[in-house]
XYZ file of C-alpha atoms in Angstrom:
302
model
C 110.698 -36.441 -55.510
C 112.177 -33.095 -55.471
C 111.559 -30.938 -52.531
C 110.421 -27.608 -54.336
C 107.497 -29.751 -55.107
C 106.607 -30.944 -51.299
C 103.963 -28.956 -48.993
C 106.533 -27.184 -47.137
C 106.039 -22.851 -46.056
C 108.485 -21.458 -48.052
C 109.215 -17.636 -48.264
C 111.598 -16.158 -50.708
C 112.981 -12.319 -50.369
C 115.555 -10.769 -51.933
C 118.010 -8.706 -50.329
C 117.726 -5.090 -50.980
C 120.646 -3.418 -49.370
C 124.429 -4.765 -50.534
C 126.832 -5.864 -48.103
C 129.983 -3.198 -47.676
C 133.421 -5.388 -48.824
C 134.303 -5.382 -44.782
C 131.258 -6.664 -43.707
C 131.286 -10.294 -42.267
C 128.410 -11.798 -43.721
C 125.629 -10.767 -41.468
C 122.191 -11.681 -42.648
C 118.936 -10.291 -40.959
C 115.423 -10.361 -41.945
C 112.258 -8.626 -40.246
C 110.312 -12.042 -41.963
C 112.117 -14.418 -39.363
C 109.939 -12.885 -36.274
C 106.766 -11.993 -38.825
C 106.389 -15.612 -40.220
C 107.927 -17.430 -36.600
C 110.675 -18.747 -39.100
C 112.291 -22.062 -37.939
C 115.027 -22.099 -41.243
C 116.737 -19.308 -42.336
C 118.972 -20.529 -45.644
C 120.787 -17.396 -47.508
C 122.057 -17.378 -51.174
C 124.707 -14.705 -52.800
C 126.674 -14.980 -55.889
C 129.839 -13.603 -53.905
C 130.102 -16.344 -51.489
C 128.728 -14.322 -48.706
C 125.404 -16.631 -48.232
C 124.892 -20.825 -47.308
C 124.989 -21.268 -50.840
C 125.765 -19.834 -54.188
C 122.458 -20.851 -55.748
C 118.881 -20.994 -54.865
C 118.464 -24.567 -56.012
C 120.525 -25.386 -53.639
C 119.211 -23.730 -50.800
C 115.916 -25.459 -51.861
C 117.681 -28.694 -52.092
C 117.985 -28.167 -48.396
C 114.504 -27.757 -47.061
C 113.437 -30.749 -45.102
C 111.180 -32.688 -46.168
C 107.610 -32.955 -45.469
C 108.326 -30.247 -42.694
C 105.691 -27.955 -41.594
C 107.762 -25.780 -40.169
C 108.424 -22.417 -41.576
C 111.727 -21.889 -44.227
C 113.205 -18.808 -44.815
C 115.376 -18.320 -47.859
C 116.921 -15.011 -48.559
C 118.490 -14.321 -51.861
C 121.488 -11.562 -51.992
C 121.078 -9.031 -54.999
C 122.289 -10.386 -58.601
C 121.045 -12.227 -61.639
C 120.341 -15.821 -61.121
C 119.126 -18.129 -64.313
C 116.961 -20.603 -64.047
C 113.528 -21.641 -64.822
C 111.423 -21.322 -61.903
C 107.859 -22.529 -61.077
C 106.104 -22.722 -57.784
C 104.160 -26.239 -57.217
C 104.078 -25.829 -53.339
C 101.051 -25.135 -51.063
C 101.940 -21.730 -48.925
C 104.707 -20.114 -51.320
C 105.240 -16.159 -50.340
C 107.884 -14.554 -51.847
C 109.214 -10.874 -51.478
C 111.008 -7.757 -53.263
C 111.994 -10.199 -56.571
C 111.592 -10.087 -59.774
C 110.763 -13.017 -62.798
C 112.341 -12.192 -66.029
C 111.747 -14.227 -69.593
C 114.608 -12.911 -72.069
C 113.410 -14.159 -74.821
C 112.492 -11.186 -77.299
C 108.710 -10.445 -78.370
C 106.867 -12.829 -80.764
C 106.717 -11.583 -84.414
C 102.475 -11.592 -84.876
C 100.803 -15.087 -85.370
C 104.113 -16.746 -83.520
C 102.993 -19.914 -82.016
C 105.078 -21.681 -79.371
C 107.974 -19.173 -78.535
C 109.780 -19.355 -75.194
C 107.212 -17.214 -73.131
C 106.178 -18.052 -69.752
C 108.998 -16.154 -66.252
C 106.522 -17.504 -64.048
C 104.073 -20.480 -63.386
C 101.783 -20.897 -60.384
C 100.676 -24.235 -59.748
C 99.983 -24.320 -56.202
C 97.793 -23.047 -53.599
C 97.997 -20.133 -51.574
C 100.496 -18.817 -53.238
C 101.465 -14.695 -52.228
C 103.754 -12.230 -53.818
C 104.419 -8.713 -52.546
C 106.741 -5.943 -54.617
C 107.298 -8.579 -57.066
C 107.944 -7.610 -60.628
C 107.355 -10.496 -63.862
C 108.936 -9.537 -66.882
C 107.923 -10.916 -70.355
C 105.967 -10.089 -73.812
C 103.553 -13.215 -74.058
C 102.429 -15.327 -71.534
C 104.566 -13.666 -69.392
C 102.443 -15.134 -65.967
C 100.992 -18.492 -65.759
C 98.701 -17.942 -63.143
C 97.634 -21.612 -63.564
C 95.765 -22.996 -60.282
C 94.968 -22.706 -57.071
C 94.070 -19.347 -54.942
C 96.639 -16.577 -55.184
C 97.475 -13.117 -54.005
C 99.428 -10.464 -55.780
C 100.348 -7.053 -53.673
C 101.868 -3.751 -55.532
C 103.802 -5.997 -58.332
C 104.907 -5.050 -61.816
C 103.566 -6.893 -64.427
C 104.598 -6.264 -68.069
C 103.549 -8.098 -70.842
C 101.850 -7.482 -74.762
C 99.760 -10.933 -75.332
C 97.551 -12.595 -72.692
C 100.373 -11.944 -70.204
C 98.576 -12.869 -67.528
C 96.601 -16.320 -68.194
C 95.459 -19.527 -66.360
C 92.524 -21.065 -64.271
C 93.900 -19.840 -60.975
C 91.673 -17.677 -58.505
C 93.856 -14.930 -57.978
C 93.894 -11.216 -56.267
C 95.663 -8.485 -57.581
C 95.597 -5.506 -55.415
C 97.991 -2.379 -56.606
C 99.417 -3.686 -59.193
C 100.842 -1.915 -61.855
C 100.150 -3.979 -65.644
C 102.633 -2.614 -67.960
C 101.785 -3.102 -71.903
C 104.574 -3.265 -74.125
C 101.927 -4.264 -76.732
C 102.333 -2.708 -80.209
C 99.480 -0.727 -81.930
C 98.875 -3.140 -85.171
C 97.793 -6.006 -82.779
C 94.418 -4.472 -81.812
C 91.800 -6.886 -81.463
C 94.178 -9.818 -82.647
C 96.771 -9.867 -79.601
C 97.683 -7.099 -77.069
C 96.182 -8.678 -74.273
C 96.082 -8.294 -70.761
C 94.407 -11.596 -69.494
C 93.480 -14.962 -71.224
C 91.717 -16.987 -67.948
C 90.980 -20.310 -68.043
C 87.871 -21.157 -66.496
C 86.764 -24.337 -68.442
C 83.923 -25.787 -66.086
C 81.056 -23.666 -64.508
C 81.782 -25.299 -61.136
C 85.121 -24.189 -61.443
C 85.505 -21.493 -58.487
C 88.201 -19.387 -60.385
C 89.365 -15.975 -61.947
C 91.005 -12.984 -62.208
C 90.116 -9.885 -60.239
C 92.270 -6.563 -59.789
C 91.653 -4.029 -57.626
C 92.811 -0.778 -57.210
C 95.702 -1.535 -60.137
C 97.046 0.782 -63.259
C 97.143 -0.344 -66.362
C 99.599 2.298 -68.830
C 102.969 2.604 -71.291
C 102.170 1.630 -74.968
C 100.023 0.331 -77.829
C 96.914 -0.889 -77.547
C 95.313 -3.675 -75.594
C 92.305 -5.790 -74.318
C 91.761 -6.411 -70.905
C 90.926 -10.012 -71.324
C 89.689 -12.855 -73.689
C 88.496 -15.883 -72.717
C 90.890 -19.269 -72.840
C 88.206 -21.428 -71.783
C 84.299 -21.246 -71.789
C 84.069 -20.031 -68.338
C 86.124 -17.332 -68.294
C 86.449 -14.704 -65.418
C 88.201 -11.391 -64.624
C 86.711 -8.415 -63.022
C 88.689 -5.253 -63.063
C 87.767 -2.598 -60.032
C 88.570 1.043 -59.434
C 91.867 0.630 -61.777
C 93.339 3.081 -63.582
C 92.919 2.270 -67.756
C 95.611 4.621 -69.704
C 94.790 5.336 -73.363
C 96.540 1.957 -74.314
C 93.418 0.160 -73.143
C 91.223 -0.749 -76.909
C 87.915 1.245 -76.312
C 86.034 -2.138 -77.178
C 87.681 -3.633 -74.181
C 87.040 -7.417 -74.570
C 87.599 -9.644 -77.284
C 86.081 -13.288 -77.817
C 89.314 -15.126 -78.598
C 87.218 -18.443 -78.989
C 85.082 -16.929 -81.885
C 81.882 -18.524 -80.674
C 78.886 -16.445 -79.951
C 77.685 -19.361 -77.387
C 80.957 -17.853 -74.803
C 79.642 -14.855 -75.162
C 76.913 -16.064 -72.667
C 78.960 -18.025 -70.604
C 82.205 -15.693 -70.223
C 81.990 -13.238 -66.902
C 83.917 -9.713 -67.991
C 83.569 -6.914 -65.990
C 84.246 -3.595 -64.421
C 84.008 -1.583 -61.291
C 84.385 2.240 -60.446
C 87.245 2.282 -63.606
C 88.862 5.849 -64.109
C 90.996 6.857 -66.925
C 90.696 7.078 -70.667
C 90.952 4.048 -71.188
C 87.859 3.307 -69.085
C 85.411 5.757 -71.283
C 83.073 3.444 -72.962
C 81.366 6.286 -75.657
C 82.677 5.476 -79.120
C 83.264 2.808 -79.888
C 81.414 0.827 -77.348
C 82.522 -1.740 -74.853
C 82.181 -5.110 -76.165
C 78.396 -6.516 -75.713
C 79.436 -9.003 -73.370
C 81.948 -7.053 -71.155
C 79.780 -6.136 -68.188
C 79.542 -2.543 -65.246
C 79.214 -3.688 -62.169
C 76.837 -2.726 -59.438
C 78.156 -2.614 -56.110
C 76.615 -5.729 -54.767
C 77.885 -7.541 -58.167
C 81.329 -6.035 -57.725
C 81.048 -6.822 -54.001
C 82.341 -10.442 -53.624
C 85.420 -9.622 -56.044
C 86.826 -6.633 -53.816
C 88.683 -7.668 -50.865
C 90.838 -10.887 -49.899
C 87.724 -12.786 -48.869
C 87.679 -13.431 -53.090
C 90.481 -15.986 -52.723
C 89.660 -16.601 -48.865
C 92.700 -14.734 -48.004
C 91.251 -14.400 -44.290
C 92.395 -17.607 -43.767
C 95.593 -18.645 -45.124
C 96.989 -14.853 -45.577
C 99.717 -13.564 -43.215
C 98.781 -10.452 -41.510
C 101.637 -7.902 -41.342
């Protein structure tokens, strides 16, 4: 079994500042006190790290150990494809890229996904994901995104995950003749009612170009609640789309918004989509802070 896939704390930062060319290799991190790390593993391209690769830094986490790793990645490009399947994943200051150019419209199955999320309690802070569709498979378990770049043109953010976005910034690169058929902010996934899961940002800005929805449902269950965020023009007036074509979602499906400023939050002509919903405050209430994804327990403090 590979160890990436164990239940093992695992934190992965990137190193911001570069090393002069007479410096001897010194690695620090402010994490190593923060998290009580036990193993500190540290990866550069220029042989000035443990290891040249961050496979093989991961190769190196013991197994089944609850102890606290600490890898730290030096600045540079590294290529690989890269999921998270662990319980208590954090990473730091890095960024997810999928090259693969934008879909031509009605594309089905092009390379698409930088980042997929399969395990639980999961946090990323200054992260960026870069992609057209699909860009962020926010697939299961409860997840926390802090002041990260996400950029994206269809459904690039999806998944059945219950997740927090707090400051985010969602960048469209979406063009203007896929209104209503595929600039897309969020597809979620919620398939059973007693699914607990969903989408909710807070405090986030949504801007750059074309036109988009904020969310269509994958599954009949859907969720995603956007609160006091910031909707540029490049958000579609109607807001909300019914990707499943069935009028039966329409009652089932849980789309709303909170406190929204921007023009892209002006709901006068055309109309927000029937089944898009404005929150009160005690409906927008449970969707607001980290007790959403029951962050107070599992969440390091800093």
């Amino acid at each position: 079994m590979s160890k990436f896939v164990l239940f093992f704390f695992f934190v992965l930062t990137i190193l911001t500042t570069k090393l002069p060319i007479t410096t001897t290799c010194e690695w620090s991190s402010s994490l190593i006190n923060e998290y009580n790390v036990t193993h500190v593993f540290t990866v550069d391209k220029m042989n000035c790290g443990n290891y040249s690769t961050i496979q093989e830094a991961i190769n190196n986490v013991p197994d089944f150990s609850v102890e606290h790793t600490l890898v730290i990645v030096g600045s540079g490009i590294y290529s690989y494809t890269f999921g998270v399947f662990a319980t208590e994943f954090i990473a730091y200051n890095i960024s997810f890229k999928n090259t693969f150019p934008p879909p031509s419209q009605g594309v089905k199955g092009a390379q698409a996904v930088a980042l997929r999320v399969n395990g639980d309690k999961a946090a990323f802070y200054g992260c960026g994901f870069y992609g057209a569709q699909d860009t962020l498979h926010d697939d299961l378990g409860r997840h926390y995104y802090k002041g990260c770049f996400i950029q994206g043109s269809i459904d690039f953010i999806f998944g059945n995950a219950r997740s927090l976005y707090e400051d985010c910034i969602l960048s469209s690169i979406a063009k203007p003749e896929w209104v209503g058929d595929g600039g897309c902010i969020t597809a979620q996934g919620q398939e059973l009612l007693a699914d607990n899961s969903g989408f909710s940002f807070l405090n986030c800005y949504i801007n750059v170009t074309g036109k988009l929805l904020l969310g269509r449902p994958w599954r009949k269950y859907a969720k995603v609640i956007f609160s006091t965020t910031f909707m540029s023009d490049v958000v579609s007036p109607i807001g909300w789309n019914d990707k499943l074509k069935d009028d039966s979602v329409n009652q089932t499906i849980f789309f709303g918004e909170y406190n929204c400023k921007g023009p892209g939050a002006i709901r006068t002509s055309p109309p927000r989509a029937p089944f898009g919903k404005q929150l009160k405050d005690d409906e927008a209430a449970p969707y607001i802070s980290i007790s959403y994804i029951d962050g107070n327990e599992w969440l390091h403090q800093v």
